[in-house]
PDB file of C-alpha atoms in Angstrom:
ATOM      1  CA  MET A 100       0.000   0.000   0.000  1.00 93.00           C
ATOM      2  CA  ILE A 101       1.373   3.393  -1.013  1.00 97.00           C
ATOM      3  CA  ASP A 102       0.186   6.547   0.704  1.00 98.00           C
ATOM      4  CA  LEU A 103      -0.084   9.111  -2.094  1.00 98.00           C
ATOM      5  CA  HIS A 104      -0.810  12.135   0.079  1.00 98.00           C
ATOM      6  CA  SER A 105       1.206  12.959   3.182  1.00 98.00           C
ATOM      7  CA  HIS A 106       3.039  15.774   4.895  1.00 98.00           C
ATOM      8  CA  ILE A 107       5.582  13.496   6.548  1.00 98.00           C
ATOM      9  CA  LEU A 108       8.584  15.413   5.184  1.00 98.00           C
ATOM     10  CA  PRO A 109       9.648  17.700   8.027  1.00 98.00           C
ATOM     11  CA  LEU A 110      10.291  21.409   8.168  1.00 98.00           C
ATOM     12  CA  VAL A 111       8.953  22.326   4.737  1.00 98.00           C
ATOM     13  CA  ASP A 112       5.257  23.068   5.340  1.00 97.00           C
ATOM     14  CA  ASP A 113       2.620  22.644   8.079  1.00 97.00           C
ATOM     15  CA  GLY A 114       3.395  18.950   8.389  1.00 97.00           C
ATOM     16  CA  ALA A 115       5.992  17.208  10.546  1.00 97.00           C
ATOM     17  CA  LYS A 116       7.951  19.662  12.672  1.00 97.00           C
ATOM     18  CA  SER A 117      11.079  17.527  13.138  1.00 98.00           C
ATOM     19  CA  PHE A 118      12.841  14.473  11.733  1.00 98.00           C
ATOM     20  CA  GLU A 119      11.977  12.682  14.979  1.00 97.00           C
ATOM     21  CA  GLU A 120       8.291  13.280  14.323  1.00 97.00           C
ATOM     22  CA  SER A 121       8.712  12.012  10.749  1.00 98.00           C
ATOM     23  CA  VAL A 122      10.301   8.840  12.119  1.00 98.00           C
ATOM     24  CA  GLN A 123       7.332   8.281  14.457  1.00 96.00           C
ATOM     25  CA  LEU A 124       4.937   8.781  11.547  1.00 97.00           C
ATOM     26  CA  GLY A 125       6.995   6.354   9.470  1.00 97.00           C
ATOM     27  CA  ILE A 126       6.922   3.686  12.190  1.00 97.00           C
ATOM     28  CA  THR A 127       3.134   4.053  12.489  1.00 96.00           C
ATOM     29  CA  ALA A 128       2.719   3.878   8.715  1.00 96.00           C
ATOM     30  CA  GLU A 129       4.796   0.710   8.505  1.00 97.00           C
ATOM     31  CA  LYS A 130       2.645  -0.916  11.209  1.00 96.00           C
ATOM     32  CA  MET A 131      -0.415  -0.049   9.095  1.00 95.00           C
ATOM     33  CA  GLY A 132       1.068  -1.945   6.138  1.00 96.00           C
ATOM     34  CA  ILE A 133       2.157   1.107   4.172  1.00 97.00           C
ATOM     35  CA  THR A 134       5.219   0.350   2.039  1.00 98.00           C
ATOM     36  CA  GLY A 135       5.602   3.670   0.226  1.00 98.00           C
ATOM     37  CA  ILE A 136       4.834   7.305   1.018  1.00 98.00           C
ATOM     38  CA  ALA A 137       4.638  10.300  -1.295  1.00 98.00           C
ATOM     39  CA  CYS A 138       6.134  13.317   0.468  1.00 98.00           C
ATOM     40  CA  SER A 139       3.504  15.629  -0.999  1.00 98.00           C
ATOM     41  CA  SER A 140       4.346  18.820   0.860  1.00 98.00           C
ATOM     42  CA  HIS A 141       2.244  21.901   0.165  1.00 98.00           C
ATOM     43  CA  PHE A 142       3.323  24.174  -2.659  1.00 98.00           C
ATOM     44  CA  ILE A 143       1.726  27.607  -2.251  1.00 98.00           C
ATOM     45  CA  TYR A 144       3.432  30.498  -3.992  1.00 97.00           C
ATOM     46  CA  GLY A 145       4.849  32.965  -1.474  1.00 96.00           C
ATOM     47  CA  LYS A 146       4.347  30.583   1.468  1.00 97.00           C
ATOM     48  CA  TYR A 147       5.609  27.046   0.843  1.00 97.00           C
ATOM     49  CA  VAL A 148       7.949  26.911  -2.150  1.00 97.00           C
ATOM     50  CA  ASN A 149      10.062  23.770  -1.639  1.00 97.00           C
ATOM     51  CA  LYS A 150      12.799  25.514   0.345  1.00 95.00           C
ATOM     52  CA  ASP A 151      14.937  22.700   1.818  1.00 97.00           C
ATOM     53  CA  TYR A 152      12.640  20.079   0.213  1.00 98.00           C
ATOM     54  CA  GLU A 153      15.362  18.106  -1.604  1.00 98.00           C
ATOM     55  CA  GLU A 154      17.867  18.286   1.252  1.00 98.00           C
ATOM     56  CA  ASN A 155      15.269  17.132   3.796  1.00 98.00           C
ATOM     57  CA  PHE A 156      13.969  14.414   1.469  1.00 98.00           C
ATOM     58  CA  LEU A 157      17.438  12.875   1.091  1.00 98.00           C
ATOM     59  CA  LYS A 158      18.066  13.166   4.839  1.00 98.00           C
ATOM     60  CA  LEU A 159      14.749  11.468   5.692  1.00 98.00           C
ATOM     61  CA  GLU A 160      15.491   8.659   3.224  1.00 98.00           C
ATOM     62  CA  LYS A 161      18.832   8.101   4.960  1.00 98.00           C
ATOM     63  CA  ILE A 162      17.263   8.151   8.437  1.00 98.00           C
ATOM     64  CA  PHE A 163      14.560   5.641   7.415  1.00 98.00           C
ATOM     65  CA  LYS A 164      17.275   3.327   6.079  1.00 98.00           C
ATOM     66  CA  GLU A 165      19.388   3.662   9.239  1.00 98.00           C
ATOM     67  CA  LYS A 166      16.372   2.949  11.465  1.00 98.00           C
ATOM     68  CA  ASN A 167      15.200   0.018   9.289  1.00 98.00           C
ATOM     69  CA  ILE A 168      11.887   1.670   8.466  1.00 98.00           C
ATOM     70  CA  ASN A 169      10.972  -0.261   5.334  1.00 98.00           C
ATOM     71  CA  ILE A 170       9.095   2.491   3.536  1.00 98.00           C
ATOM     72  CA  LYS A 171      10.074   3.874   0.147  1.00 98.00           C
ATOM     73  CA  LEU A 172       9.753   7.651  -0.073  1.00 98.00           C
ATOM     74  CA  TYR A 173       8.579   9.352  -3.251  1.00 98.00           C
ATOM     75  CA  ARG A 174       8.828  13.002  -4.206  1.00 98.00           C
ATOM     76  CA  GLY A 175       5.739  15.088  -4.782  1.00 98.00           C
ATOM     77  CA  ASN A 176       3.879  18.250  -3.892  1.00 98.00           C
ATOM     78  CA  GLU A 177       0.313  19.219  -3.136  1.00 98.00           C
ATOM     79  CA  MET A 178      -0.036  22.245  -5.385  1.00 98.00           C
ATOM     80  CA  MET A 179      -2.714  24.783  -4.549  1.00 98.00           C
ATOM     81  CA  LEU A 180      -4.633  25.697  -7.692  1.00 98.00           C
ATOM     82  CA  ILE A 181      -3.835  29.400  -8.022  1.00 98.00           C
ATOM     83  CA  PRO A 182      -2.486  31.281 -11.090  1.00 98.00           C
ATOM     84  CA  GLU A 183       0.945  31.888  -9.531  1.00 98.00           C
ATOM     85  CA  ASN A 184       1.442  28.179  -8.950  1.00 98.00           C
ATOM     86  CA  ILE A 185       0.573  27.359 -12.557  1.00 98.00           C
ATOM     87  CA  GLN A 186       3.391  29.706 -13.591  1.00 98.00           C
ATOM     88  CA  GLU A 187       5.745  27.937 -11.160  1.00 98.00           C
ATOM     89  CA  LEU A 188       4.650  24.594 -12.611  1.00 98.00           C
ATOM     90  CA  LYS A 189       5.610  25.830 -16.079  1.00 98.00           C
ATOM     91  CA  LYS A 190       9.075  26.612 -14.667  1.00 98.00           C
ATOM     92  CA  ASN A 191       9.381  23.035 -13.287  1.00 97.00           C
ATOM     93  CA  LYS A 192       9.489  24.288  -9.689  1.00 97.00           C
ATOM     94  CA  ILE A 193       6.808  21.873  -8.454  1.00 98.00           C
ATOM     95  CA  ASN A 194       7.353  18.176  -7.749  1.00 98.00           C
ATOM     96  CA  THR A 195       5.102  15.728  -9.525  1.00 98.00           C
ATOM     97  CA  TYR A 196       4.596  12.199  -8.199  1.00 98.00           C
ATOM     98  CA  ASN A 197       7.993  10.513  -8.458  1.00 97.00           C
ATOM     99  CA  ASN A 198       8.923  12.736 -11.448  1.00 97.00           C
ATOM    100  CA  THR A 199       6.018  11.430 -13.546  1.00 98.00           C
ATOM    101  CA  ASN A 200       3.283  13.494 -15.182  1.00 98.00           C
ATOM    102  CA  TYR A 201       0.880  12.865 -12.256  1.00 98.00           C
ATOM    103  CA  LEU A 202       0.301  16.013 -10.189  1.00 98.00           C
ATOM    104  CA  LEU A 203      -1.520  16.365  -6.851  1.00 98.00           C
ATOM    105  CA  ILE A 204      -3.497  19.596  -6.587  1.00 98.00           C
ATOM    106  CA  GLU A 205      -5.783  21.119  -3.985  1.00 98.00           C
ATOM    107  CA  LEU A 206      -8.403  23.792  -4.463  1.00 98.00           C
ATOM    108  CA  LYS A 207      -8.418  27.075  -2.593  1.00 97.00           C
ATOM    109  CA  LEU A 208     -11.620  27.200  -0.580  1.00 93.00           C
ATOM    110  CA  GLY A 209     -14.122  29.462  -2.309  1.00 95.00           C
ATOM    111  CA  SER A 210     -12.805  28.729  -5.810  1.00 97.00           C
ATOM    112  CA  ILE A 211     -15.497  28.908  -8.461  1.00 97.00           C
ATOM    113  CA  PHE A 212     -16.037  26.107 -10.937  1.00 98.00           C
ATOM    114  CA  LYS A 213     -15.210  28.200 -14.027  1.00 98.00           C
ATOM    115  CA  PHE A 214     -11.755  29.042 -12.677  1.00 98.00           C
ATOM    116  CA  VAL A 215     -11.140  25.466 -11.490  1.00 98.00           C
ATOM    117  CA  SER A 216     -12.158  23.810 -14.756  1.00 98.00           C
ATOM    118  CA  GLU A 217     -10.269  26.298 -16.929  1.00 98.00           C
ATOM    119  CA  SER A 218      -7.118  25.999 -14.788  1.00 98.00           C
ATOM    120  CA  ILE A 219      -7.297  22.212 -14.855  1.00 98.00           C
ATOM    121  CA  ARG A 220      -7.583  22.288 -18.651  1.00 98.00           C
ATOM    122  CA  ILE A 221      -4.468  24.507 -18.856  1.00 98.00           C
ATOM    123  CA  ILE A 222      -2.522  22.057 -16.671  1.00 98.00           C
ATOM    124  CA  GLN A 223      -3.768  19.074 -18.656  1.00 98.00           C
ATOM    125  CA  ASP A 224      -2.706  20.800 -21.885  1.00 98.00           C
ATOM    126  CA  LEU A 225       0.801  20.981 -20.386  1.00 98.00           C
ATOM    127  CA  GLY A 226       0.727  17.179 -20.248  1.00 98.00           C
ATOM    128  CA  TYR A 227      -0.143  16.551 -16.601  1.00 98.00           C
ATOM    129  CA  ILE A 228      -2.645  14.089 -15.158  1.00 98.00           C
ATOM    130  CA  ILE A 229      -4.355  15.664 -12.161  1.00 98.00           C
ATOM    131  CA  VAL A 230      -5.088  14.025  -8.837  1.00 98.00           C
ATOM    132  CA  LEU A 231      -7.502  16.183  -6.840  1.00 98.00           C
ATOM    133  CA  ALA A 232      -6.643  16.069  -3.135  1.00 98.00           C
ATOM    134  CA  HIS A 233      -9.327  15.483  -0.484  1.00 97.00           C
ATOM    135  CA  VAL A 234     -12.215  15.976  -2.907  1.00 97.00           C
ATOM    136  CA  GLU A 235     -14.718  15.696  -0.039  1.00 96.00           C
ATOM    137  CA  ARG A 236     -13.738  19.126   1.299  1.00 95.00           C
ATOM    138  CA  TYR A 237     -14.843  21.243  -1.650  1.00 96.00           C
ATOM    139  CA  GLU A 238     -18.312  22.223  -0.504  1.00 94.00           C
ATOM    140  CA  MET A 239     -18.208  25.301  -2.780  1.00 96.00           C
ATOM    141  CA  LEU A 240     -18.614  22.964  -5.759  1.00 96.00           C
ATOM    142  CA  THR A 241     -21.787  21.043  -6.489  1.00 94.00           C
ATOM    143  CA  ILE A 242     -21.789  17.297  -7.012  1.00 91.00           C
ATOM    144  CA  SER A 243     -22.578  17.855 -10.688  1.00 94.00           C
ATOM    145  CA  GLU A 244     -19.561  20.192 -11.005  1.00 96.00           C
ATOM    146  CA  LEU A 245     -17.321  17.610  -9.363  1.00 95.00           C
ATOM    147  CA  ILE A 246     -18.655  14.973 -11.739  1.00 94.00           C
ATOM    148  CA  LYS A 247     -17.751  17.286 -14.641  1.00 97.00           C
ATOM    149  CA  LEU A 248     -14.177  17.377 -13.334  1.00 97.00           C
ATOM    150  CA  LYS A 249     -14.228  13.580 -13.166  1.00 97.00           C
ATOM    151  CA  GLU A 250     -15.407  13.488 -16.780  1.00 97.00           C
ATOM    152  CA  MET A 251     -12.432  15.718 -17.667  1.00 98.00           C
ATOM    153  CA  GLY A 252     -10.159  12.937 -16.448  1.00 98.00           C
ATOM    154  CA  VAL A 253      -9.387  14.243 -12.963  1.00 98.00           C
ATOM    155  CA  ILE A 254      -8.493  11.506 -10.456  1.00 98.00           C
ATOM    156  CA  PHE A 255     -10.268  11.872  -7.101  1.00 98.00           C
ATOM    157  CA  GLN A 256      -8.474  11.324  -3.785  1.00 98.00           C
ATOM    158  CA  LEU A 257     -10.364  10.932  -0.509  1.00 97.00           C
ATOM    159  CA  ASN A 258      -8.785  11.265   2.933  1.00 96.00           C
ATOM    160  CA  MET A 259      -9.164   7.996   4.841  1.00 93.00           C
ATOM    161  CA  THR A 260     -10.256   9.750   8.039  1.00 92.00           C
ATOM    162  CA  SER A 261     -13.106  11.528   6.244  1.00 94.00           C
ATOM    163  CA  VAL A 262     -15.378   8.501   6.531  1.00 88.00           C
ATOM    164  CA  GLU A 263     -15.553   9.201  10.278  1.00 88.00           C
ATOM    165  CA  ASN A 264     -15.351  12.985  10.646  1.00 90.00           C
ATOM    166  CA  LYS A 265     -17.406  16.016   9.595  1.00 92.00           C
ATOM    167  CA  TYR A 266     -17.054  14.984   5.925  1.00 93.00           C
ATOM    168  CA  GLU A 267     -18.507  11.530   6.581  1.00 94.00           C
ATOM    169  CA  LYS A 268     -21.796  12.068   4.724  1.00 93.00           C
ATOM    170  CA  ILE A 269     -20.247  13.370   1.502  1.00 92.00           C
ATOM    171  CA  ALA A 270     -17.332  10.907   1.685  1.00 93.00           C
ATOM    172  CA  LYS A 271     -19.694   7.929   1.917  1.00 91.00           C
ATOM    173  CA  LYS A 272     -21.775   9.341  -0.942  1.00 91.00           C
ATOM    174  CA  PHE A 273     -18.682   9.548  -3.157  1.00 92.00           C
ATOM    175  CA  LEU A 274     -17.751   5.986  -2.232  1.00 91.00           C
ATOM    176  CA  LYS A 275     -21.271   4.723  -2.850  1.00 89.00           C
ATOM    177  CA  TYR A 276     -21.243   6.110  -6.393  1.00 87.00           C
ATOM    178  CA  SER A 277     -17.663   4.892  -7.078  1.00 92.00           C
ATOM    179  CA  LEU A 278     -16.290   8.403  -7.601  1.00 94.00           C
ATOM    180  CA  ILE A 279     -13.145   7.839  -5.520  1.00 97.00           C
ATOM    181  CA  ASP A 280      -9.971   6.541  -7.140  1.00 97.00           C
ATOM    182  CA  ILE A 281      -7.458   6.902  -4.297  1.00 97.00           C
ATOM    183  CA  LEU A 282      -7.617   6.699  -0.507  1.00 96.00           C
ATOM    184  CA  ALA A 283      -4.747   8.453   1.287  1.00 97.00           C
ATOM    185  CA  THR A 284      -3.907   9.669   4.773  1.00 96.00           C
ATOM    186  CA  ASP A 285      -3.031  13.365   4.272  1.00 97.00           C
ATOM    187  CA  VAL A 286      -1.134  12.860   7.543  1.00 97.00           C
ATOM    188  CA  HIS A 287       0.423  16.034   8.928  1.00 95.00           C
ATOM    189  CA  ARG A 288       1.490  15.538  12.540  1.00 89.00           C
ATOM    190  CA  SER A 289       1.916  12.799  15.142  1.00 81.00           C
ATOM    191  CA  ILE A 290      -0.616  14.700  17.280  1.00 70.00           C
ATOM    192  CA  GLY A 291      -3.632  16.261  15.617  1.00 58.00           C
ATOM    193  CA  ARG A 292      -3.911  15.497  11.903  1.00 59.00           C
ATOM    194  CA  ASN A 293      -2.409  12.038  12.169  1.00 60.00           C
ATOM    195  CA  TYR A 294      -3.376   8.550  11.027  1.00 59.00           C
ATOM    196  CA  ASP A 295      -6.340   8.288  13.427  1.00 48.00           C
TER     197      ASP A 295
END
């Protein structure tokens, strides 16, 4: 099992605050049967821009190996869908999944469908396949609008914990109608937004 959405990489966004915390998250993930984790740190222009990403990624890989945590780490980002980030994507400043053409994006709350669909089309025209992070959170979009995104070829990711939290109703509806392609943790911290 590969976790395709996590913030386990420390000191680059609002995820893990130390390498020690990343190790604890890694140990927990391994106990859950996870064998690979995408380090999909936030990319938000002007806030989280991959400063220290590569250095910390290589260091975490080394620590996992030294501590016999049998989890393969993959590069990635969770790119917020804003115009500035699309420009950064064009400059190859954003990590795709394991250097493929698969790209994890999240929507800014309040985004309107016209902007979202047009932006997604621009990104797709650049050759990327879009995975939409935690699709259950986008209450500003109607179900029919989300289905239109699905028809455009967008892959839907659901957070595992959403089947038991405030998004439970919509999450179960998506699952019932087979709209979800990927389940992931979106783990951030060992306390708070963790695997529970």
